[in-house]
JSON list of C-alpha atoms in Angstrom, two decimals:
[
{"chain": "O", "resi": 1, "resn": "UNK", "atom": "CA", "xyz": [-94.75, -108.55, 61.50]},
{"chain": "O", "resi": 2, "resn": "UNK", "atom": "CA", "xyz": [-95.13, -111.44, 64.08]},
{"chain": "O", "resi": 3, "resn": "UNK", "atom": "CA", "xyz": [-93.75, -109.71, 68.03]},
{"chain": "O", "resi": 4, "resn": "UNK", "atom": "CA", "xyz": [-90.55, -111.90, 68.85]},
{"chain": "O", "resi": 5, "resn": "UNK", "atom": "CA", "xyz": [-90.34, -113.94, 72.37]},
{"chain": "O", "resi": 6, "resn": "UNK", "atom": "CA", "xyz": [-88.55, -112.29, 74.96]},
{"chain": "O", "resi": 7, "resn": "UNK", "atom": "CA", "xyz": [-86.17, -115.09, 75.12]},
{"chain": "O", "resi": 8, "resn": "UNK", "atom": "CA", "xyz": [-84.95, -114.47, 71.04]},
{"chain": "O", "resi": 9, "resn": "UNK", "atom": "CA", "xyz": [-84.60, -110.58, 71.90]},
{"chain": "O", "resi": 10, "resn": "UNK", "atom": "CA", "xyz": [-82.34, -112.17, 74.46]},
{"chain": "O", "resi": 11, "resn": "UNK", "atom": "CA", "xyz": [-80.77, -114.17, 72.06]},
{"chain": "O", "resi": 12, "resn": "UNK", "atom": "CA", "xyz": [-80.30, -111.69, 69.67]},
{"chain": "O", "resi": 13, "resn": "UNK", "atom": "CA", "xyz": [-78.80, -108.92, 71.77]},
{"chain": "O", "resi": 14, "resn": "UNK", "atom": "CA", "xyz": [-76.34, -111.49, 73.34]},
{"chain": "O", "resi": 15, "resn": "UNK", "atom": "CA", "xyz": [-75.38, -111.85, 69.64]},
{"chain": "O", "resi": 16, "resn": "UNK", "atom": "CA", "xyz": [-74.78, -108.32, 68.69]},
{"chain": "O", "resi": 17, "resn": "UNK", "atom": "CA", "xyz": [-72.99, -108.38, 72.07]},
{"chain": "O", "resi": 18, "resn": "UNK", "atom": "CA", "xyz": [-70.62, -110.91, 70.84]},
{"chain": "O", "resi": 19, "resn": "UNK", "atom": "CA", "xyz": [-70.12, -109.20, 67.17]},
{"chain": "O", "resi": 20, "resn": "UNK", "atom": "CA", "xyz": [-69.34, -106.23, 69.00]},
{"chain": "O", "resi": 21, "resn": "UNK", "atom": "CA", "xyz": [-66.71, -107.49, 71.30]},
{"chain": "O", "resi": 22, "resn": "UNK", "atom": "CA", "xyz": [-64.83, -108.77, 68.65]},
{"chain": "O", "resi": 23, "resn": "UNK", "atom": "CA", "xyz": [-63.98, -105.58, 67.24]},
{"chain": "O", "resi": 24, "resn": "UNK", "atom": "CA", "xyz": [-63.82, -106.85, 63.60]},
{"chain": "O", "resi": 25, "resn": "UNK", "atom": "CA", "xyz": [-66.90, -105.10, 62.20]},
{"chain": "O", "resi": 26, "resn": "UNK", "atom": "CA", "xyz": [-66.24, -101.61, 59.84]},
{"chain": "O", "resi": 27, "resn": "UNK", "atom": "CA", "xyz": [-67.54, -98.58, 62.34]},
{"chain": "O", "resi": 28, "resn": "UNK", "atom": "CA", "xyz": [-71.01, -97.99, 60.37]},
{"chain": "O", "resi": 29, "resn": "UNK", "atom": "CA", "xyz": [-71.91, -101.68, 60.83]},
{"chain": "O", "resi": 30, "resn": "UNK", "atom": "CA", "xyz": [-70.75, -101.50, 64.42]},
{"chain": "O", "resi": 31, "resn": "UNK", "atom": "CA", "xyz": [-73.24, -98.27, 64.96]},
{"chain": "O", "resi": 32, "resn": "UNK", "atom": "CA", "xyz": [-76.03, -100.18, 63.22]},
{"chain": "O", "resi": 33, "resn": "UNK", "atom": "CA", "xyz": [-75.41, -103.41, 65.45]},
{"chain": "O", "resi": 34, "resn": "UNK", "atom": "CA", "xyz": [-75.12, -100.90, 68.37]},
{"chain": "O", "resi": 35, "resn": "UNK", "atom": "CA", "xyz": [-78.49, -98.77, 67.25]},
{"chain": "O", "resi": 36, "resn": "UNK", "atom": "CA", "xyz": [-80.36, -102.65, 67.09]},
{"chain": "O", "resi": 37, "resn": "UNK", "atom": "CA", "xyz": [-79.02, -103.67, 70.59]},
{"chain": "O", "resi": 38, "resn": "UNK", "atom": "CA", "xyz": [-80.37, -100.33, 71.87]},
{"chain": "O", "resi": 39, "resn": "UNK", "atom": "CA", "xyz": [-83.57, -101.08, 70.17]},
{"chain": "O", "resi": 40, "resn": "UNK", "atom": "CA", "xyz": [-83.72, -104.05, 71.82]},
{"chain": "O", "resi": 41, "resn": "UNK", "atom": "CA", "xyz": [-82.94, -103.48, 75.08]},
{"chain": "O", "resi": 42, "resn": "UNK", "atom": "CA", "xyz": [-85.84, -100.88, 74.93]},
{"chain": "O", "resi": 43, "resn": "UNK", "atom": "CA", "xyz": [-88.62, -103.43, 73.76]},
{"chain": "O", "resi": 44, "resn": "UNK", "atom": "CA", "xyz": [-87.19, -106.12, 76.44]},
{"chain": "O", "resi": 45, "resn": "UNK", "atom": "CA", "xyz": [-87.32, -103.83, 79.44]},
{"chain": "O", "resi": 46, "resn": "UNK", "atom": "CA", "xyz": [-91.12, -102.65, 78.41]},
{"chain": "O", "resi": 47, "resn": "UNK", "atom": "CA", "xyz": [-91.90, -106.01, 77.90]},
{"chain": "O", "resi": 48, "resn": "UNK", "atom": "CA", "xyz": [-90.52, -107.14, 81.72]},
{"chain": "O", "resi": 49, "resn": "UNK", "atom": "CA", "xyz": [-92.35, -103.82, 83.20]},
{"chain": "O", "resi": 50, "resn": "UNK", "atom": "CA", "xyz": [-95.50, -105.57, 81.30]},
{"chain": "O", "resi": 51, "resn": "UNK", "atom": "CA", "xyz": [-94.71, -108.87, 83.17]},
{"chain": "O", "resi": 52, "resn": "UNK", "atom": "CA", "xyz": [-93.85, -107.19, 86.39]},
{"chain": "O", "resi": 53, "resn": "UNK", "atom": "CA", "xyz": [-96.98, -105.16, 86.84]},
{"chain": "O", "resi": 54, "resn": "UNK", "atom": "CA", "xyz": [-99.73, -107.97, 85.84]},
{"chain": "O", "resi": 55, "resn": "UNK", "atom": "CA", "xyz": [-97.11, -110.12, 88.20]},
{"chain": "O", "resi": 56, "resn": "UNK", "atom": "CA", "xyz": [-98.24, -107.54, 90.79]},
{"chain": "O", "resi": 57, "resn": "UNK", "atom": "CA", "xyz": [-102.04, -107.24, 90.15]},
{"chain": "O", "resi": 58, "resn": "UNK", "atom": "CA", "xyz": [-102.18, -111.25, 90.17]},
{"chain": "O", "resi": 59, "resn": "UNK", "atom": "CA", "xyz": [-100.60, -111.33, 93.68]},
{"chain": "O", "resi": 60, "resn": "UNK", "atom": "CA", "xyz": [-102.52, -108.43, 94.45]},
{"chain": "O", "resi": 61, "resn": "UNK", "atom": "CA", "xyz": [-105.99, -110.06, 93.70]},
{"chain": "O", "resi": 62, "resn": "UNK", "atom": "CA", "xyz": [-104.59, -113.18, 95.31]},
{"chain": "O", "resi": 63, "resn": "UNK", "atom": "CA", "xyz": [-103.79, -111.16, 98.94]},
{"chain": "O", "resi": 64, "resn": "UNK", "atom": "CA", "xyz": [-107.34, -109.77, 98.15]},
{"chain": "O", "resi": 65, "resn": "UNK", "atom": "CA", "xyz": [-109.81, -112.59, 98.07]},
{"chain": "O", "resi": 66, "resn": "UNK", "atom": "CA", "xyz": [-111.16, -113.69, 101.45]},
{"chain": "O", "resi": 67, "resn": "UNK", "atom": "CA", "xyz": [-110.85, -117.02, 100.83]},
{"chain": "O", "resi": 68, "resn": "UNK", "atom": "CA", "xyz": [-106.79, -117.02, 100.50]},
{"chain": "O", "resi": 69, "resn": "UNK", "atom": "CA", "xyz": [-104.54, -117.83, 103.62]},
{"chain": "O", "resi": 70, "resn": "UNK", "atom": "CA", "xyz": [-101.17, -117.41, 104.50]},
{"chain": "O", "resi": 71, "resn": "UNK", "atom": "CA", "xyz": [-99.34, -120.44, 105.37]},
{"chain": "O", "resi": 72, "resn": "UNK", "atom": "CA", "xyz": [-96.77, -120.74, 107.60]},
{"chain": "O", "resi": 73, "resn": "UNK", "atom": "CA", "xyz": [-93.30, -120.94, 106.06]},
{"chain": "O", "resi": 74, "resn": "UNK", "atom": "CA", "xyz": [-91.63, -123.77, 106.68]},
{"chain": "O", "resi": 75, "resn": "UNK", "atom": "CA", "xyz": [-88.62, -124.33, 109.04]},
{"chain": "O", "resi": 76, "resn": "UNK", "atom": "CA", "xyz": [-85.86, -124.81, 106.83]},
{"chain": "O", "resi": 77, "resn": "UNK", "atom": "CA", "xyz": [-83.64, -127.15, 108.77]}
]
């Protein structure tokens, strides 16, 4: 089973989101919706700590090689 995009997790939570809000589904449905959202929330937030860390290793091996220099911000007038 092909991993979805973090963007359609996104999509699909707003969704259950919406459903929910509505308040029109039976009570088992609502739990199941509920159960998936959870789910989801779960795989997005591992797959953002994923980001985040090689995020941090990337800028870390950038503020490592000898050959990078920090440039002076700019004045932002």
């Amino acid at each position: 089973m092909k991993e979805k995009r973090y963007e359609e997790l996104i999509e699909r939570l707003e969704s259950i989101v919406e459903q929910l809000e509505k308040g029109e589904k039976p009570l088992d449905e609502s739990l199941e919706l509920f159960q998936e959202g959870v789910a989801l929330v779960k795989t997005a937030t591992k797959r953002l700590d994923g980001v985040e860390k090689k995020v941090e290793i990337l800028v870390k091996d950038i503020r490592n090689d000898e050959h990078f220099e920090d440039f002076p911000e700019e004045d932002q007038e």
